[in-house]
N, C-alpha and C. Protein backbone atom coordinates (compact mmCIF):
# COMPACT_ATOMS: atom_id res chain seq x y z
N UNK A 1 0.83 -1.19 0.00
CA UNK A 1 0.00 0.00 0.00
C UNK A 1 0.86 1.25 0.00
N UNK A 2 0.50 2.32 -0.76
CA UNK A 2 1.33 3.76 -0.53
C UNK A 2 0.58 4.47 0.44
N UNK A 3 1.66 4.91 0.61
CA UNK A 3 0.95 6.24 1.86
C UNK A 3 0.77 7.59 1.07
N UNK A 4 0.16 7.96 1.90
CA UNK A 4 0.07 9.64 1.26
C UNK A 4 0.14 10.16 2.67
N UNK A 5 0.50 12.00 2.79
CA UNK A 5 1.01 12.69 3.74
C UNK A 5 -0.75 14.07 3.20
N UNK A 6 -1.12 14.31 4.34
CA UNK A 6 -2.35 15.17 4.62
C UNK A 6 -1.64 16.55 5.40
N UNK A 7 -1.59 17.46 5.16
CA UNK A 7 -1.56 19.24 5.25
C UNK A 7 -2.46 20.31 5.36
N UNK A 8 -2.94 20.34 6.66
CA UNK A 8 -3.59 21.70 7.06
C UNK A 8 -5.16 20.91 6.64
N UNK A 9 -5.43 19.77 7.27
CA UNK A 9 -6.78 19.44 7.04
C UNK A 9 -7.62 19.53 8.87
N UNK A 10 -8.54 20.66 8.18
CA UNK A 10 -9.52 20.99 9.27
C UNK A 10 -10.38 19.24 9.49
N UNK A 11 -10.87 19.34 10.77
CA UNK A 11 -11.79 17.66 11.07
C UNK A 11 -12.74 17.66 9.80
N UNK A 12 -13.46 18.64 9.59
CA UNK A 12 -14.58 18.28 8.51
C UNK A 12 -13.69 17.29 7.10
N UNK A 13 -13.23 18.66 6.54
CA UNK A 13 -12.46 18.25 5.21
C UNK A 13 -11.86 16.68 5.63
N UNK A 14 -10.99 16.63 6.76
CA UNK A 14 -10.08 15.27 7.11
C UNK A 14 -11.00 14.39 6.91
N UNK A 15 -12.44 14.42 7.61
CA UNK A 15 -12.54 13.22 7.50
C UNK A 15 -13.65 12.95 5.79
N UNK A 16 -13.75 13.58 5.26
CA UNK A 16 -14.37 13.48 3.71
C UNK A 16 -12.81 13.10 3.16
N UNK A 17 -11.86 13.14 3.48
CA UNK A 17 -10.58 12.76 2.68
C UNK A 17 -10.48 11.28 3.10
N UNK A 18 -10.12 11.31 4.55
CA UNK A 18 -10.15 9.94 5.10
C UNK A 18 -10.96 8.98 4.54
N UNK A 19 -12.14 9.39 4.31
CA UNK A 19 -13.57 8.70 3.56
C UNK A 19 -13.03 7.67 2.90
N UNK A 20 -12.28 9.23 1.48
CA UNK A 20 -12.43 8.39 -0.19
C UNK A 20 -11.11 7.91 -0.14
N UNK A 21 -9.88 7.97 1.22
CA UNK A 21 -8.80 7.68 0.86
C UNK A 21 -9.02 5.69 1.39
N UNK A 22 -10.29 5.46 2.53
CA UNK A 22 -10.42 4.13 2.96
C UNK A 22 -11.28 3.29 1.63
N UNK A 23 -11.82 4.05 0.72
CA UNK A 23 -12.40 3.63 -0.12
C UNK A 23 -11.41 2.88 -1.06
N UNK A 24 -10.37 3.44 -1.21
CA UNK A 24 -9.33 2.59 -1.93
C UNK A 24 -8.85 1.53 -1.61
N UNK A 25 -7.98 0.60 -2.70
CA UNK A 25 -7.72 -0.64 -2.28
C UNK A 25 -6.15 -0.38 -1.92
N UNK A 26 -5.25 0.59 -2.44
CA UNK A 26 -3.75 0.71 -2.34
C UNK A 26 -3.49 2.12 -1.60
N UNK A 27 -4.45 2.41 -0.77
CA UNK A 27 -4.00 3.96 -0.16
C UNK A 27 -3.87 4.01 1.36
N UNK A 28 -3.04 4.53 1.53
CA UNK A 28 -2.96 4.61 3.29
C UNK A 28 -2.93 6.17 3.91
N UNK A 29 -3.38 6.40 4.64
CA UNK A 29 -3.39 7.23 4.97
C UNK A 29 -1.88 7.59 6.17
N UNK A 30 -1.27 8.79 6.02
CA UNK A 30 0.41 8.38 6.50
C UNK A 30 0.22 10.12 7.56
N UNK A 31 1.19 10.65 7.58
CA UNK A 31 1.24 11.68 8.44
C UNK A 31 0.61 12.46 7.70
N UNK A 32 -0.06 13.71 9.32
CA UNK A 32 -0.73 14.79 9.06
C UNK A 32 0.04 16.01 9.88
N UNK A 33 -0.84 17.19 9.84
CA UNK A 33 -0.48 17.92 10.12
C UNK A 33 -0.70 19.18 9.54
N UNK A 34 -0.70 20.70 10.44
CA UNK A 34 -0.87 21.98 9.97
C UNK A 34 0.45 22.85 9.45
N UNK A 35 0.61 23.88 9.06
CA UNK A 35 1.34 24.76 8.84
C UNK A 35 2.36 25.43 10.11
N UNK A 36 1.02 25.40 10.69
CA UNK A 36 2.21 25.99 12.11
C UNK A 36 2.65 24.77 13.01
N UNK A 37 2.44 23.93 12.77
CA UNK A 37 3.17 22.54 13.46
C UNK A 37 4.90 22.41 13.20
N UNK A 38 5.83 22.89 13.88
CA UNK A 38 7.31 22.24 13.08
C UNK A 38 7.76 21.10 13.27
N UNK A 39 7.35 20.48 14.07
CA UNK A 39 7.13 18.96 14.10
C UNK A 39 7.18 18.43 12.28
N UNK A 40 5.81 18.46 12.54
CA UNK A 40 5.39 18.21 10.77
C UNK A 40 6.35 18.81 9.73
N UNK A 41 6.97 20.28 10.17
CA UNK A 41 7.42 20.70 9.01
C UNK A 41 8.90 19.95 8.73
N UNK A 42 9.20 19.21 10.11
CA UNK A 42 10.83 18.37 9.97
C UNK A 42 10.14 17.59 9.45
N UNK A 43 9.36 16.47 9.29
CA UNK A 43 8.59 15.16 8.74
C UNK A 43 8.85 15.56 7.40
N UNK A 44 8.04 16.18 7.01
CA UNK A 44 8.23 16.61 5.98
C UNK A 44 9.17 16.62 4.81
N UNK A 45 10.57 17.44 5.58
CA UNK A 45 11.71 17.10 4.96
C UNK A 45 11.68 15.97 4.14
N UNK A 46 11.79 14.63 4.54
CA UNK A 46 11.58 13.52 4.27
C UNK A 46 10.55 13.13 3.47
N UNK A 47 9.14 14.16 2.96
CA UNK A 47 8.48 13.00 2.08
C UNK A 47 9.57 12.32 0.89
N UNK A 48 8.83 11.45 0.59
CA UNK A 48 8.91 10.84 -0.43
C UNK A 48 8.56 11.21 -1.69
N UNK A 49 9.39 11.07 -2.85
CA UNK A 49 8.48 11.96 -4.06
C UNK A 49 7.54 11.41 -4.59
N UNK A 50 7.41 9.90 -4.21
CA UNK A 50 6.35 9.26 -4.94
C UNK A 50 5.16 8.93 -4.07
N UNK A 51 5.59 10.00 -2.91
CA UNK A 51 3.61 9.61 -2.28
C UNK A 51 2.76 10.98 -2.40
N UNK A 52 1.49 10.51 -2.66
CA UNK A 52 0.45 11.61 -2.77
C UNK A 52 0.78 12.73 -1.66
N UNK A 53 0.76 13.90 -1.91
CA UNK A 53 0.27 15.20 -0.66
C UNK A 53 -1.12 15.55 -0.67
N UNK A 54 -1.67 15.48 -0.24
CA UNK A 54 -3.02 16.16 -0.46
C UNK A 54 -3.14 17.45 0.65
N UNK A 55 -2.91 19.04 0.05
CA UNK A 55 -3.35 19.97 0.82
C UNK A 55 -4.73 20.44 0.74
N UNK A 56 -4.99 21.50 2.14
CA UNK A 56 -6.52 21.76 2.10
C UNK A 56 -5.69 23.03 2.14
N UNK A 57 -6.41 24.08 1.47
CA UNK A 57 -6.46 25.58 1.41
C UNK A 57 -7.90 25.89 1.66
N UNK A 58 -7.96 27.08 3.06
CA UNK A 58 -9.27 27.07 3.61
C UNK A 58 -9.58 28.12 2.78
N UNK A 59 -8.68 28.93 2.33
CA UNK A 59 -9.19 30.13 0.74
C UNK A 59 -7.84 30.69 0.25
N UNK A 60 -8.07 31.42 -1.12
CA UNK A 60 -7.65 31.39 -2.05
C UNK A 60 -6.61 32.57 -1.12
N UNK A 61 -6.14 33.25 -0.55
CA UNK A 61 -5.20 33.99 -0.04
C UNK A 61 -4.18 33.03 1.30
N UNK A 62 -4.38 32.29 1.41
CA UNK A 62 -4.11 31.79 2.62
C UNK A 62 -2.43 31.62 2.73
N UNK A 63 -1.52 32.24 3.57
CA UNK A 63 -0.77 31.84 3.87
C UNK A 63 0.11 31.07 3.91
N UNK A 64 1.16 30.29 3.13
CA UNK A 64 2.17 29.51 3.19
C UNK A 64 3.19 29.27 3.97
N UNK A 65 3.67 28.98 4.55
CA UNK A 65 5.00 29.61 5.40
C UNK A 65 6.33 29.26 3.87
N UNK A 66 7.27 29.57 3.72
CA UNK A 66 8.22 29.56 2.84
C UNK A 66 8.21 28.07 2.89
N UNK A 67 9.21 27.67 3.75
CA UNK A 67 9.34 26.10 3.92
C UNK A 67 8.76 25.01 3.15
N UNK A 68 7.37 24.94 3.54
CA UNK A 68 6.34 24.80 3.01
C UNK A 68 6.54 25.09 1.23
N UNK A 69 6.17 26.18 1.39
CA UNK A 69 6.15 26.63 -0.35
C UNK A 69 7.42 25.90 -1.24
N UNK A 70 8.77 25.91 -0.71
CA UNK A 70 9.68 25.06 -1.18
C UNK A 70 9.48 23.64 -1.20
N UNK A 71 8.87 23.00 -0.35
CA UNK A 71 8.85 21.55 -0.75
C UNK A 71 7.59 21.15 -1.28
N UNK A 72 6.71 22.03 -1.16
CA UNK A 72 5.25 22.09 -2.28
C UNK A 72 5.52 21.99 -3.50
N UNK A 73 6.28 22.91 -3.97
CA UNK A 73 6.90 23.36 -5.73
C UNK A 73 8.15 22.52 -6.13
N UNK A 74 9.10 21.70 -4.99
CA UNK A 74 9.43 20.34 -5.13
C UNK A 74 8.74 19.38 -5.56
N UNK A 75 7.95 19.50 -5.24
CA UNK A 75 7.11 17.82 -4.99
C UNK A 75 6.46 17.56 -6.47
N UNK A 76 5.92 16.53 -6.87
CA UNK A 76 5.37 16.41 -8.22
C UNK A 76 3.87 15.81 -7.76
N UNK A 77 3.75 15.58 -6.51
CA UNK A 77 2.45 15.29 -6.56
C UNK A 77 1.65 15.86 -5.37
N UNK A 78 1.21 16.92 -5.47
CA UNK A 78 0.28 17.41 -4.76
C UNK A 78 -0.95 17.77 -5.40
N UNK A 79 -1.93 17.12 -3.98
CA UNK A 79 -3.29 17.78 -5.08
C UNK A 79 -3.73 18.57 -3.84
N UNK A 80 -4.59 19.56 -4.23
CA UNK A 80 -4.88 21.13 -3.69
C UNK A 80 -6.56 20.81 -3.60
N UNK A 81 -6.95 20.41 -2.30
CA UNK A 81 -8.54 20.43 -1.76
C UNK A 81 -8.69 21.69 -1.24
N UNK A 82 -9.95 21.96 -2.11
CA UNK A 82 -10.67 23.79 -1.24
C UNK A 82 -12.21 23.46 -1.13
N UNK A 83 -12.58 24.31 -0.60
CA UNK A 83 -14.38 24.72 -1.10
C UNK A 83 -14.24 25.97 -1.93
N UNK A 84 -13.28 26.40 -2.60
CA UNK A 84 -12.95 27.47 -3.20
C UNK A 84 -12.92 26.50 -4.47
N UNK A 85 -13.36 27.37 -5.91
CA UNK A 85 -12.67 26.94 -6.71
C UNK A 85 -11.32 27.00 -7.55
N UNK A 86 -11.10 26.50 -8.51
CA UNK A 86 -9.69 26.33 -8.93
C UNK A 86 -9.66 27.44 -9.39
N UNK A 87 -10.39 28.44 -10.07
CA UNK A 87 -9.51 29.82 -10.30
C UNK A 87 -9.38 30.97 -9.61
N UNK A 88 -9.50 30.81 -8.21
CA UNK A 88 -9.42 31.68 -7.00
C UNK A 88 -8.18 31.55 -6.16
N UNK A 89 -7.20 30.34 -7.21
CA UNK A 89 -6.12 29.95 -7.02
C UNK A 89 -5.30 30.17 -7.88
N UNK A 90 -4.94 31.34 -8.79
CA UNK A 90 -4.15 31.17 -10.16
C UNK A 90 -2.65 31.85 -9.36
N UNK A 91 -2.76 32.22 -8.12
CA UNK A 91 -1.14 32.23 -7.57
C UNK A 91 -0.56 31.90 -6.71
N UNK A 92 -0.93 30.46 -6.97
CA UNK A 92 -0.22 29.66 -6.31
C UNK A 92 1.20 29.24 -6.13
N UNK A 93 1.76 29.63 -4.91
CA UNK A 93 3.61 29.64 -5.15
C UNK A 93 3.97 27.99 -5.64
N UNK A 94 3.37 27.16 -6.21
CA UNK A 94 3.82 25.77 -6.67
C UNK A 94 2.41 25.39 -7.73
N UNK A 95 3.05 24.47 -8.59
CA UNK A 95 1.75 23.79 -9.27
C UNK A 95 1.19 22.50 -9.18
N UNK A 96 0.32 22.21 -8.53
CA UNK A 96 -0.76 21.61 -7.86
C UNK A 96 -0.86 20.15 -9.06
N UNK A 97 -0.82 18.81 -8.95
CA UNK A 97 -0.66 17.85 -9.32
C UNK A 97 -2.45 17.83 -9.77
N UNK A 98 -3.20 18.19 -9.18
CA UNK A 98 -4.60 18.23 -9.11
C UNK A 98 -5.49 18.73 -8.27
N UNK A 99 -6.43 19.19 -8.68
CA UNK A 99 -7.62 20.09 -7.49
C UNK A 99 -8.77 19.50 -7.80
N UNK A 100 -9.19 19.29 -6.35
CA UNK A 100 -10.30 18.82 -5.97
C UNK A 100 -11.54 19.59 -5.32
N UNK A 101 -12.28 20.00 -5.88
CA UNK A 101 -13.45 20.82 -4.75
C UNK A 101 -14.28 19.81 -3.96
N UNK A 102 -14.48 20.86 -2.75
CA UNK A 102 -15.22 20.73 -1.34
C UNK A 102 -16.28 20.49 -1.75
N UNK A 103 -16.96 19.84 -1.26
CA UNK A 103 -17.15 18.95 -0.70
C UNK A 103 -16.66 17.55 -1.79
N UNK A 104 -15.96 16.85 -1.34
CA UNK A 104 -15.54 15.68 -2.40
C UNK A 104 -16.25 15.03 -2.45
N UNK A 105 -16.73 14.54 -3.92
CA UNK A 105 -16.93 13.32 -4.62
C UNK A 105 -15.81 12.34 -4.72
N UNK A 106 -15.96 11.14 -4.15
CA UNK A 106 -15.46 9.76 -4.32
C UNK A 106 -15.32 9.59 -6.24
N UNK A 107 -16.18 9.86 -7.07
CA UNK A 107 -15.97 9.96 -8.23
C UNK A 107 -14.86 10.73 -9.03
N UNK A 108 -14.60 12.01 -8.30
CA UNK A 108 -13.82 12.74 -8.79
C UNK A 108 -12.51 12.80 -8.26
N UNK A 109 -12.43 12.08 -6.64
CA UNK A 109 -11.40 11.22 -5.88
C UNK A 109 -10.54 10.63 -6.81
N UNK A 110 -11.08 9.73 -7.37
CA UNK A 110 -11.20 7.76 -7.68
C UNK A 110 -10.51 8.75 -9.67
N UNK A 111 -11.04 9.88 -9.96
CA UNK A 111 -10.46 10.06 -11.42
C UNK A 111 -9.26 10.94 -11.04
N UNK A 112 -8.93 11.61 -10.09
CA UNK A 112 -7.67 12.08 -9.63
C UNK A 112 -6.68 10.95 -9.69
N UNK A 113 -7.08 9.87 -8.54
CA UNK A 113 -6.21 8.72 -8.40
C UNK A 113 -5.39 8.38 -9.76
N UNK A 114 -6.71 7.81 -10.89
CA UNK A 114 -6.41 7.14 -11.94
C UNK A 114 -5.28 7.80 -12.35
N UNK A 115 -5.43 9.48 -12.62
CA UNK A 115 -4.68 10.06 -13.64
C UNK A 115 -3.10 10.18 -12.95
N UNK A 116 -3.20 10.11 -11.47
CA UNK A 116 -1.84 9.87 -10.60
C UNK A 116 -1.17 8.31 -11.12
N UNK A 117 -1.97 7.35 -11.07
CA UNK A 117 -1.77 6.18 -11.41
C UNK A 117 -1.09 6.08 -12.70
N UNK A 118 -1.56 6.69 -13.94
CA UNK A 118 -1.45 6.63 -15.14
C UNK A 118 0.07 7.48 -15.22
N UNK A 119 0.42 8.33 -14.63
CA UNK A 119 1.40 8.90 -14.54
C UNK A 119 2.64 8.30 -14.10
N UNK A 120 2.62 7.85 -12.89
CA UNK A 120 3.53 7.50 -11.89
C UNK A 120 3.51 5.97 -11.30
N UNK A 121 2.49 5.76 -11.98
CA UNK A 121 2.36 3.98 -11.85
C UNK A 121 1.98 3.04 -10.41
């Protein structure tokens, strides 16, 4: 099973992620954590490039800390959960592997996955 690493997920959003991430047959759910946590932000250091990130942005201005923003715009796979939509996001300091709107569909989950799958195997 791969893990994936969760970022700045409020309980609501977490657990609609948690949902569609138990719905899968190869997904695990791996470390979490906020922005102002440095705990998390040493973890971090360490992802892996080949596991999912999935961030929540609670809106389209929100705060990054640098750190952060550097291993975001590293990474090749992050996908960007809001209740905002995707063009309330066009400056974003990194580019987002995929966006998902709030409230998630398991459908639109499950076609994120694929196209991660299809990519990165």
């Amino acid at each position: 099973m791969q893990t994936c690493h969760l970022l700045n997920y409020p309980r609501v959003s977490r657990k609609q992620l948690t949902h569609c991430i138990q719905r899968t047959s190869w997904l695990n759910e791996g470390p979490s954590g906020t922005f102002s946590e440095e705990i998390m932000a040493q973890q971090q250091l360490s992802w892996t490039y080949d596991a999912l990130v999935f961030l929540h942005l609670n809106d389209p201005h929100q705060f990054i800390p640098e750190h952060y923003r550097v291993m975001l715009a590293r990474h090749p796979a992050v996908i960007v959960t809001s209740p905002y939509p995707i063009q309330a996001f066009r400056r974003l300091p990194f580019k987002p592997f995929d966006f998902l709107n709030e409230p998630l569909s398991f459908e639109n989950f499950a076609n994120c996955l694929d196209k991660y799958v299809a990519i990165y195997g």
